[in-house]
Amino acid sequence: MRFPSSVRDERTAAVLGSALGITFTVCFVTGVVSHLVQDSAGWFHLPARPAGLYHWTQGLHIATGLASIPLLLAKLWAVIPKLFEWPPFSSVAHFVERLALVPLVGGALLLLFTGLANINIWRPWGFSFRSGHYAAAWIAIGGLIVHVGAKWSTTRRAMRRGARIVSVGDAPSGGLDRRSFLFTIFGVSGLVTLFTAGQTYAPLRKLALLAPRRPDVGPQGFPVNRLASSVGLEHVDVAAYRLLIDGPGVARPLALHYADLRAMPQHSARIPITCVEGWSTTQTWTGVRVRDLLALAGARPEASATVHALHRGRLRSAPLSADHAHDRDALLALDVNGEPLHADHGFPLRLVGHNRPGVHQTKWVGRLEVH
Ligand SMILES: Nc1nc2c(c(=O)[nH]1)N[C@H]1C(S)=C(S)[C@@H](COP(=O)(O)O)O[C@H]1N2
Ligand SMILES: [Mo]
């Protein structure tokens, strides 16, 4: 097979490979964090402070993942003749190195495809996104470790100033030179990131041209994934509504009316809702501090809780650790930006707190089960 191109050389591969090594590592670490914070029973705990931590780790996860797509495609294109090398391997070490390409390339393509599809709420597969994406990450990172080990010295040599450039595949045949090729690829990668970062980083929202969601579009000025109508909660009857605070962790179980909650001391805080699908929106929430409610029910200072929504099915409950429950900004919010919550934002009551993944910012809260 012939693959003539003047950009197919070790230096192109080394530059793209190094960039990918960085974006993949950042994406992997931030992804593991996001996976573990959603595991309520797990050993890992993201504290409520410093505020904004999860907003940043998840923003970086999506940004580095998207930036990797053009880099990976370019890298594959630059080294494709190597995949058809004959004989397929020359030594045991070479065999292992080539074998590691299967999980590396396969895992990486699967990761970028499932990640990109998921942020567009398109899931054309039969497995859980989170477990599939997580498994692919470990497979790819395993392949990456072997690959980095095998290519370390070649990469260092190829990156050295004045190094002799070894071409990959056939001899150069003109066309785009390496510098323009790399410039184009890094440019595309940077622009993809710039045009999507606005869905989580508000100052760039005007540039969020490629983002599936605009952070400032929706009821009360910010987006909604799950509508009240999809869980039959578009008209919650305020007169019949009660917030139950019960469970083994309270001395005095409570059933509070909406008016009782309104009559309690109110507190406001700017808190982001950061969805694992890659968008984020920071609003000003006002409501009752969770810790005030826990104190009213006579809970222990180290009490944790499970937050239950009024609906059944997916995401009907979320864990609330002691540290999150007692944070001064952890709220059962009645208002957002000075208005009662819209039904789609969780009227009558929504839990919000710092460093909680979006899936744990429960809307339509009906019960706090205290442990
Ligand atoms: N009760 C309840 N709360 C919920 C959800 C839900 O399905 N039910 N979705 C969660 C998710 S995945 C996110 S990202 C945030 C914001 O989602 P929204 O856009 O649907 O408001 O709310 C969370 N709170
Ligand atoms: Mo979400």
Short mmCIF file of C-alpha atoms and ligand atoms in Angstrom, two decimals:
data_model
loop_
_atom_site.label_atom_id
_atom_site.label_comp_id
_atom_site.label_asym_id
_atom_site.label_seq_id
_atom_site.Cartn_x
_atom_site.Cartn_y
_atom_site.Cartn_z
CA MET A 1 0.00 0.00 0.00
CA ARG A 2 1.29 3.47 -0.82
CA PHE A 3 0.79 6.45 1.48
CA PRO A 4 2.90 9.29 0.15
CA SER A 5 2.78 12.50 2.10
CA SER A 6 5.41 14.89 3.29
CA VAL A 7 3.87 15.25 6.75
CA ARG A 8 4.24 11.56 7.57
CA ASP A 9 7.40 11.62 9.57
CA GLU A 10 8.51 10.87 13.08
CA ARG A 11 8.49 14.49 14.13
CA THR A 12 4.85 15.02 13.16
CA ALA A 13 3.95 11.84 15.01
CA ALA A 14 6.01 12.91 18.02
CA VAL A 15 4.47 16.38 18.26
CA LEU A 16 0.91 15.11 17.89
CA GLY A 17 1.62 12.18 20.20
CA SER A 18 2.97 14.46 22.93
CA ALA A 19 -0.04 16.76 22.68
CA LEU A 20 -2.36 13.76 22.87
CA GLY A 21 -0.44 12.39 25.83
CA ILE A 22 -1.23 15.61 27.70
CA THR A 23 -4.90 15.96 26.67
CA PHE A 24 -5.61 12.27 27.29
CA THR A 25 -4.01 12.29 30.73
CA VAL A 26 -5.92 15.38 31.87
CA CYS A 27 -9.13 13.96 30.39
CA PHE A 28 -8.53 10.61 32.11
CA VAL A 29 -7.84 12.03 35.56
CA THR A 30 -10.80 14.44 35.47
CA GLY A 31 -13.01 11.66 34.10
CA VAL A 32 -12.08 9.30 36.94
CA VAL A 33 -12.93 12.09 39.41
CA SER A 34 -16.32 12.58 37.78
CA HIS A 35 -17.02 8.85 37.74
CA LEU A 36 -16.12 8.43 41.39
CA VAL A 37 -18.11 11.42 42.67
CA GLN A 38 -21.22 9.90 41.17
CA ASP A 39 -20.60 6.65 43.05
CA SER A 40 -22.34 7.38 46.31
CA ALA A 41 -21.13 4.19 47.99
CA GLY A 42 -17.53 4.67 46.90
CA TRP A 43 -14.49 5.57 48.95
CA PHE A 44 -13.90 8.79 47.05
CA HIS A 45 -15.39 12.02 48.33
CA LEU A 46 -15.18 15.42 46.70
CA PRO A 47 -15.49 17.98 49.51
CA ALA A 48 -17.88 20.92 49.16
CA ARG A 49 -14.91 23.33 49.24
CA PRO A 50 -13.13 24.86 47.43
CA ALA A 51 -16.31 25.84 45.58
CA GLY A 52 -16.13 25.47 41.81
CA LEU A 53 -13.79 22.47 41.86
CA TYR A 54 -16.13 20.10 40.06
CA HIS A 55 -17.15 22.84 37.65
CA TRP A 56 -13.48 23.10 36.64
CA THR A 57 -12.59 19.41 36.57
CA GLN A 58 -15.65 18.59 34.48
CA GLY A 59 -15.09 21.59 32.19
CA LEU A 60 -11.51 20.41 31.64
CA HIS A 61 -12.70 16.87 31.00
CA ILE A 62 -14.98 17.96 28.17
CA ALA A 63 -12.51 20.51 26.77
CA THR A 64 -9.56 18.10 26.65
CA GLY A 65 -11.77 15.32 25.26
CA LEU A 66 -13.01 17.54 22.42
CA ALA A 67 -9.52 18.93 21.76
CA SER A 68 -8.28 15.33 21.42
CA ILE A 69 -10.58 14.48 18.52
CA PRO A 70 -8.75 16.41 15.76
CA LEU A 71 -5.39 15.53 17.32
CA LEU A 72 -6.19 11.81 17.33
CA LEU A 73 -7.49 11.80 13.76
CA ALA A 74 -4.38 13.66 12.58
CA LYS A 75 -2.09 11.35 14.51
CA LEU A 76 -3.72 8.26 13.00
CA TRP A 77 -3.45 9.79 9.56
CA ALA A 78 0.22 10.59 10.10
CA VAL A 79 1.17 7.07 11.15
CA ILE A 80 -1.23 4.98 9.09
CA PRO A 81 1.49 3.33 6.93
CA LYS A 82 2.92 1.84 10.12
CA LEU A 83 -0.27 -0.07 10.75
CA PHE A 84 0.30 -1.95 7.47
CA GLU A 85 3.98 -2.66 8.10
CA TRP A 86 5.26 -6.01 6.91
CA PRO A 87 6.44 -8.24 8.54
CA PRO A 88 4.03 -7.25 11.33
CA PHE A 89 6.66 -7.45 14.07
CA SER A 90 10.38 -7.93 14.34
CA SER A 91 10.85 -8.90 18.00
CA VAL A 92 8.87 -9.74 21.12
CA ALA A 93 9.08 -6.15 22.34
CA HIS A 94 7.88 -4.90 18.98
CA PHE A 95 5.01 -7.41 19.11
CA VAL A 96 3.91 -6.17 22.55
CA GLU A 97 4.17 -2.57 21.40
CA ARG A 98 1.99 -3.28 18.35
CA LEU A 99 -0.48 -5.35 20.38
CA ALA A 100 -0.98 -2.38 22.74
CA LEU A 101 -2.20 -0.37 19.75
CA VAL A 102 -5.41 -2.41 19.72
CA PRO A 103 -6.66 -1.19 23.13
CA LEU A 104 -5.09 2.23 22.60
CA VAL A 105 -6.61 3.05 19.21
CA GLY A 106 -9.83 1.08 19.79
CA GLY A 107 -10.34 2.47 23.29
CA ALA A 108 -9.53 6.04 22.24
CA LEU A 109 -11.93 5.99 19.28
CA LEU A 110 -14.66 4.47 21.45
CA LEU A 111 -14.08 7.07 24.17
CA LEU A 112 -14.18 10.05 21.86
CA PHE A 113 -17.21 8.74 19.98
CA THR A 114 -19.27 7.89 23.09
CA GLY A 115 -18.24 11.14 24.79
CA LEU A 116 -19.14 13.28 21.80
CA ALA A 117 -22.46 11.47 21.32
CA ASN A 118 -23.32 11.73 25.00
CA ILE A 119 -22.87 15.49 25.18
CA ASN A 120 -25.31 15.64 22.29
CA ILE A 121 -27.74 13.40 24.21
CA TRP A 122 -27.51 10.75 21.49
CA ARG A 123 -26.88 7.26 22.86
CA PRO A 124 -27.10 4.75 20.01
CA TRP A 125 -25.75 1.87 22.12
CA GLY A 126 -27.17 -0.67 24.53
CA PHE A 127 -24.88 -0.17 27.55
CA SER A 128 -24.80 2.41 30.30
CA PHE A 129 -22.82 5.41 29.07
CA ARG A 130 -21.00 5.89 32.33
CA SER A 131 -19.78 2.29 32.76
CA GLY A 132 -18.96 1.86 29.05
CA HIS A 133 -17.07 5.15 28.82
CA TYR A 134 -15.25 4.36 32.07
CA ALA A 135 -14.21 0.87 30.92
CA ALA A 136 -12.98 2.27 27.59
CA ALA A 137 -10.91 4.84 29.52
CA TRP A 138 -9.01 2.16 31.44
CA ILE A 139 -8.47 0.10 28.29
CA ALA A 140 -7.12 3.13 26.42
CA ILE A 141 -4.95 4.31 29.28
CA GLY A 142 -3.43 0.81 29.61
CA GLY A 143 -2.54 0.91 25.90
CA LEU A 144 -1.26 4.47 26.30
CA ILE A 145 1.15 3.55 29.10
CA VAL A 146 2.70 0.76 27.00
CA HIS A 147 2.81 3.05 23.97
CA VAL A 148 4.48 5.93 25.82
CA GLY A 149 7.05 3.49 27.26
CA ALA A 150 7.79 2.08 23.82
CA LYS A 151 7.97 5.44 22.02
CA TRP A 152 9.67 7.57 24.67
CA SER A 153 13.16 7.55 23.18
CA THR A 154 11.99 7.83 19.55
CA THR A 155 9.83 10.79 20.52
CA ARG A 156 12.64 12.55 22.40
CA ARG A 157 14.99 12.03 19.46
CA ALA A 158 12.45 13.23 16.91
CA MET A 159 11.65 16.36 18.92
CA ARG A 160 15.27 17.44 19.29
CA ARG A 161 16.20 20.53 17.33
CA GLY A 162 18.10 19.59 14.18
CA ALA A 163 17.14 15.93 14.43
CA ARG A 164 17.29 13.96 11.20
CA ILE A 165 13.68 13.58 10.10
CA VAL A 166 12.71 9.97 9.51
CA SER A 167 9.69 9.66 7.27
CA VAL A 168 6.91 7.21 7.93
CA GLY A 169 5.96 5.11 4.90
CA ASP A 170 6.87 6.37 1.45
CA ALA A 171 9.20 9.20 0.68
CA PRO A 172 7.84 12.73 0.80
CA SER A 173 5.87 13.78 -2.25
CA GLY A 174 5.16 17.44 -1.72
CA GLY A 175 1.83 18.85 -0.60
CA LEU A 176 1.34 20.42 2.82
CA ASP A 177 4.54 20.80 4.79
CA ARG A 178 4.75 19.63 8.38
CA ARG A 179 4.62 23.06 9.94
CA SER A 180 1.42 24.04 8.12
CA PHE A 181 -0.13 20.66 8.82
CA LEU A 182 0.53 20.88 12.55
CA PHE A 183 -0.55 24.50 12.61
CA THR A 184 -3.86 23.53 10.98
CA ILE A 185 -4.49 20.61 13.31
CA PHE A 186 -3.68 22.55 16.49
CA GLY A 187 -5.79 25.40 15.13
CA VAL A 188 -8.79 23.12 14.55
CA SER A 189 -8.33 21.55 17.97
CA GLY A 190 -8.11 24.96 19.63
CA LEU A 191 -11.15 26.31 17.80
CA VAL A 192 -13.27 23.27 18.66
CA THR A 193 -12.40 23.88 22.30
CA LEU A 194 -12.99 27.62 22.10
CA PHE A 195 -16.37 27.20 20.39
CA THR A 196 -17.62 24.72 23.00
CA ALA A 197 -16.02 26.01 26.22
CA GLY A 198 -18.77 28.64 26.51
CA GLN A 199 -21.27 25.99 27.55
CA THR A 200 -19.46 25.73 30.86
CA TYR A 201 -17.30 28.86 31.03
CA ALA A 202 -19.76 31.76 31.00
CA PRO A 203 -17.47 34.55 29.67
CA LEU A 204 -17.10 32.54 26.42
CA ARG A 205 -20.81 31.83 26.02
CA LYS A 206 -21.19 34.07 22.96
CA LEU A 207 -18.64 31.82 21.23
CA ALA A 208 -20.37 28.55 22.13
CA LEU A 209 -21.28 28.04 18.47
CA LEU A 210 -20.55 24.31 18.42
CA ALA A 211 -21.97 23.58 21.86
CA PRO A 212 -25.15 21.54 21.88
CA ARG A 213 -26.62 23.79 24.60
CA ARG A 214 -26.50 27.49 25.23
CA PRO A 215 -25.96 28.15 28.93
CA ASP A 216 -28.31 31.16 28.84
CA VAL A 217 -31.29 29.65 27.01
CA GLY A 218 -34.22 28.08 28.85
CA PRO A 219 -36.85 28.94 31.46
CA GLN A 220 -35.54 31.64 33.85
CA GLY A 221 -32.55 32.02 31.54
CA PHE A 222 -30.79 28.67 31.80
CA PRO A 223 -31.18 25.22 30.24
CA VAL A 224 -33.22 22.18 31.25
CA ASN A 225 -32.69 18.57 30.27
CA ARG A 226 -35.44 16.86 32.15
CA LEU A 227 -38.79 18.59 31.91
CA ALA A 228 -41.36 18.59 34.71
CA SER A 229 -43.85 17.16 32.21
CA SER A 230 -41.66 14.06 31.74
CA VAL A 231 -42.17 13.14 35.41
CA GLY A 232 -45.74 14.47 35.79
CA LEU A 233 -44.70 17.38 38.04
CA GLU A 234 -45.69 20.40 35.99
CA HIS A 235 -48.37 21.40 38.55
CA VAL A 236 -47.32 20.48 42.09
CA ASP A 237 -50.13 21.42 44.51
CA VAL A 238 -48.48 23.76 47.00
CA ALA A 239 -51.25 23.35 49.57
CA ALA A 240 -50.78 19.58 49.67
CA TYR A 241 -46.99 19.71 49.45
CA ARG A 242 -44.88 18.66 52.46
CA LEU A 243 -41.13 18.38 52.87
CA LEU A 244 -40.53 15.32 55.03
CA ILE A 245 -37.40 15.22 57.16
CA ASP A 246 -37.16 11.82 58.75
CA GLY A 247 -35.00 8.71 59.07
CA PRO A 248 -32.90 7.20 61.85
CA GLY A 249 -30.71 10.31 62.08
CA VAL A 250 -33.36 12.72 63.39
CA ALA A 251 -34.76 13.19 66.89
CA ARG A 252 -37.92 14.99 65.64
CA PRO A 253 -39.31 13.98 62.23
CA LEU A 254 -40.77 17.01 60.43
CA ALA A 255 -43.36 17.59 57.73
CA LEU A 256 -42.97 21.19 56.57
CA HIS A 257 -45.39 23.16 54.42
CA TYR A 258 -44.17 25.37 51.59
CA ALA A 259 -45.14 28.39 53.74
CA ASP A 260 -43.07 27.04 56.67
CA LEU A 261 -40.03 26.90 54.41
CA ARG A 262 -40.71 30.44 53.17
CA ALA A 263 -40.95 31.63 56.80
CA MET A 264 -37.53 30.26 57.75
CA PRO A 265 -34.32 32.32 57.44
CA GLN A 266 -33.38 32.51 53.76
CA HIS A 267 -29.87 32.37 52.39
CA SER A 268 -28.58 33.09 48.86
CA ALA A 269 -25.57 31.68 47.04
CA ARG A 270 -24.16 31.53 43.51
CA ILE A 271 -23.89 27.83 42.76
CA PRO A 272 -23.16 26.05 39.48
CA ILE A 273 -25.17 23.14 38.14
CA THR A 274 -22.54 21.15 36.28
CA CYS A 275 -23.96 18.36 34.20
CA VAL A 276 -21.75 15.41 33.32
CA GLU A 277 -22.91 15.99 29.74
CA GLY A 278 -20.59 18.94 29.60
CA TRP A 279 -22.62 22.07 30.23
CA SER A 280 -22.71 24.17 33.31
CA THR A 281 -24.74 27.11 34.52
CA THR A 282 -24.19 29.27 37.59
CA GLN A 283 -27.24 30.96 39.08
CA THR A 284 -28.18 32.70 42.31
CA TRP A 285 -30.24 30.34 44.43
CA THR A 286 -32.18 31.34 47.54
CA GLY A 287 -33.73 29.10 50.12
CA VAL A 288 -33.29 27.36 53.44
CA ARG A 289 -29.92 26.04 54.52
CA VAL A 290 -29.91 22.26 54.76
CA ARG A 291 -28.03 22.50 58.04
CA ASP A 292 -30.77 24.70 59.56
CA LEU A 293 -33.36 22.07 58.64
CA LEU A 294 -31.20 19.30 60.08
CA ALA A 295 -30.80 21.25 63.32
CA LEU A 296 -34.56 21.83 63.48
CA ALA A 297 -35.13 18.08 63.20
CA GLY A 298 -32.56 17.43 65.91
CA ALA A 299 -30.06 15.65 63.66
CA ARG A 300 -26.55 14.89 64.85
CA PRO A 301 -23.83 17.28 63.57
CA GLU A 302 -22.27 14.44 61.53
CA ALA A 303 -25.57 13.37 59.97
CA SER A 304 -25.65 12.55 56.25
CA ALA A 305 -28.79 12.16 54.18
CA THR A 306 -30.47 10.86 51.07
CA VAL A 307 -32.46 13.41 49.10
CA HIS A 308 -35.62 12.07 47.49
CA ALA A 309 -37.57 13.63 44.64
CA LEU A 310 -41.34 13.55 44.29
CA HIS A 311 -41.12 11.37 41.18
CA ARG A 312 -40.13 7.76 40.56
CA GLY A 313 -37.63 6.30 38.14
CA ARG A 314 -34.23 7.64 37.06
CA LEU A 315 -32.49 10.12 39.40
CA ARG A 316 -35.24 10.05 42.00
CA SER A 317 -32.69 10.26 44.82
CA ALA A 318 -29.17 11.46 45.53
CA PRO A 319 -26.71 11.11 48.40
CA LEU A 320 -25.81 14.08 50.59
CA SER A 321 -22.67 13.54 52.64
CA ALA A 322 -22.27 15.14 56.08
CA ASP A 323 -19.71 17.59 54.68
CA HIS A 324 -22.04 18.65 51.83
CA ALA A 325 -25.11 18.77 54.09
CA HIS A 326 -23.44 21.11 56.57
CA ASP A 327 -21.83 23.45 54.06
CA ARG A 328 -23.13 26.99 54.56
CA ASP A 329 -24.24 27.22 50.90
CA ALA A 330 -26.01 23.86 50.74
CA LEU A 331 -29.60 24.93 50.13
CA LEU A 332 -33.05 23.65 49.60
CA ALA A 333 -33.79 26.42 47.17
CA LEU A 334 -37.22 28.00 46.74
CA ASP A 335 -36.09 30.76 44.38
CA VAL A 336 -33.64 31.24 41.58
CA ASN A 337 -32.54 34.75 40.58
CA GLY A 338 -35.21 36.21 42.84
CA GLU A 339 -38.19 34.26 41.44
CA PRO A 340 -39.86 31.07 42.65
CA LEU A 341 -38.43 28.07 40.78
CA HIS A 342 -39.98 27.28 37.41
CA ALA A 343 -41.56 23.80 37.35
CA ASP A 344 -38.75 22.61 35.04
CA HIS A 345 -36.14 23.79 37.54
CA GLY A 346 -37.74 21.78 40.33
CA PHE A 347 -40.63 23.75 41.85
CA PRO A 348 -41.36 23.76 44.75
CA LEU A 349 -37.92 22.86 46.12
CA ARG A 350 -34.53 22.00 44.73
CA LEU A 351 -31.33 20.90 46.40
CA VAL A 352 -28.19 22.82 45.36
CA GLY A 353 -24.69 22.68 46.75
CA HIS A 354 -21.06 23.15 45.73
CA ASN A 355 -19.02 20.44 44.00
CA ARG A 356 -21.97 18.21 43.32
CA PRO A 357 -22.31 16.61 39.89
CA GLY A 358 -25.51 17.77 38.14
CA VAL A 359 -27.17 14.41 38.71
CA HIS A 360 -27.01 15.08 42.46
CA GLN A 361 -28.60 18.56 42.32
CA THR A 362 -32.04 17.04 42.90
CA LYS A 363 -35.13 18.88 41.67
CA TRP A 364 -38.69 18.52 43.06
CA VAL A 365 -37.40 17.50 46.50
CA GLY A 366 -40.02 15.86 48.75
CA ARG A 367 -38.01 14.16 51.43
CA LEU A 368 -34.73 14.33 53.30
CA GLU A 369 -33.97 10.92 54.75
CA VAL A 370 -31.38 11.50 57.47
CA HIS A 371 -28.87 8.83 58.50
N1 LIG B 1 -35.46 14.98 40.61
C1 LIG B 1 -34.55 15.11 39.64
N2 LIG B 1 -33.55 15.97 39.80
C2 LIG B 1 -32.62 16.12 38.83
C3 LIG B 1 -32.67 15.38 37.64
C4 LIG B 1 -33.74 14.47 37.49
O1 LIG B 1 -33.85 13.77 36.48
N3 LIG B 1 -34.68 14.36 38.52
N4 LIG B 1 -31.69 15.58 36.67
C5 LIG B 1 -30.38 16.04 37.17
C6 LIG B 1 -29.39 16.35 36.18
S1 LIG B 1 -28.76 15.07 35.27
C7 LIG B 1 -28.84 17.59 36.06
S2 LIG B 1 -27.55 17.91 35.07
C8 LIG B 1 -29.42 18.73 36.78
C9 LIG B 1 -29.82 19.78 35.80
O2 LIG B 1 -30.69 19.16 34.92
P1 LIG B 1 -31.90 19.88 34.24
O3 LIG B 1 -31.31 20.53 33.05
O4 LIG B 1 -32.84 18.77 33.85
O5 LIG B 1 -32.48 20.84 35.22
O6 LIG B 1 -30.57 18.36 37.51
C10 LIG B 1 -30.50 17.16 38.16
N5 LIG B 1 -31.62 17.02 39.04
MO MO B 2 -26.96 15.81 34.11
#
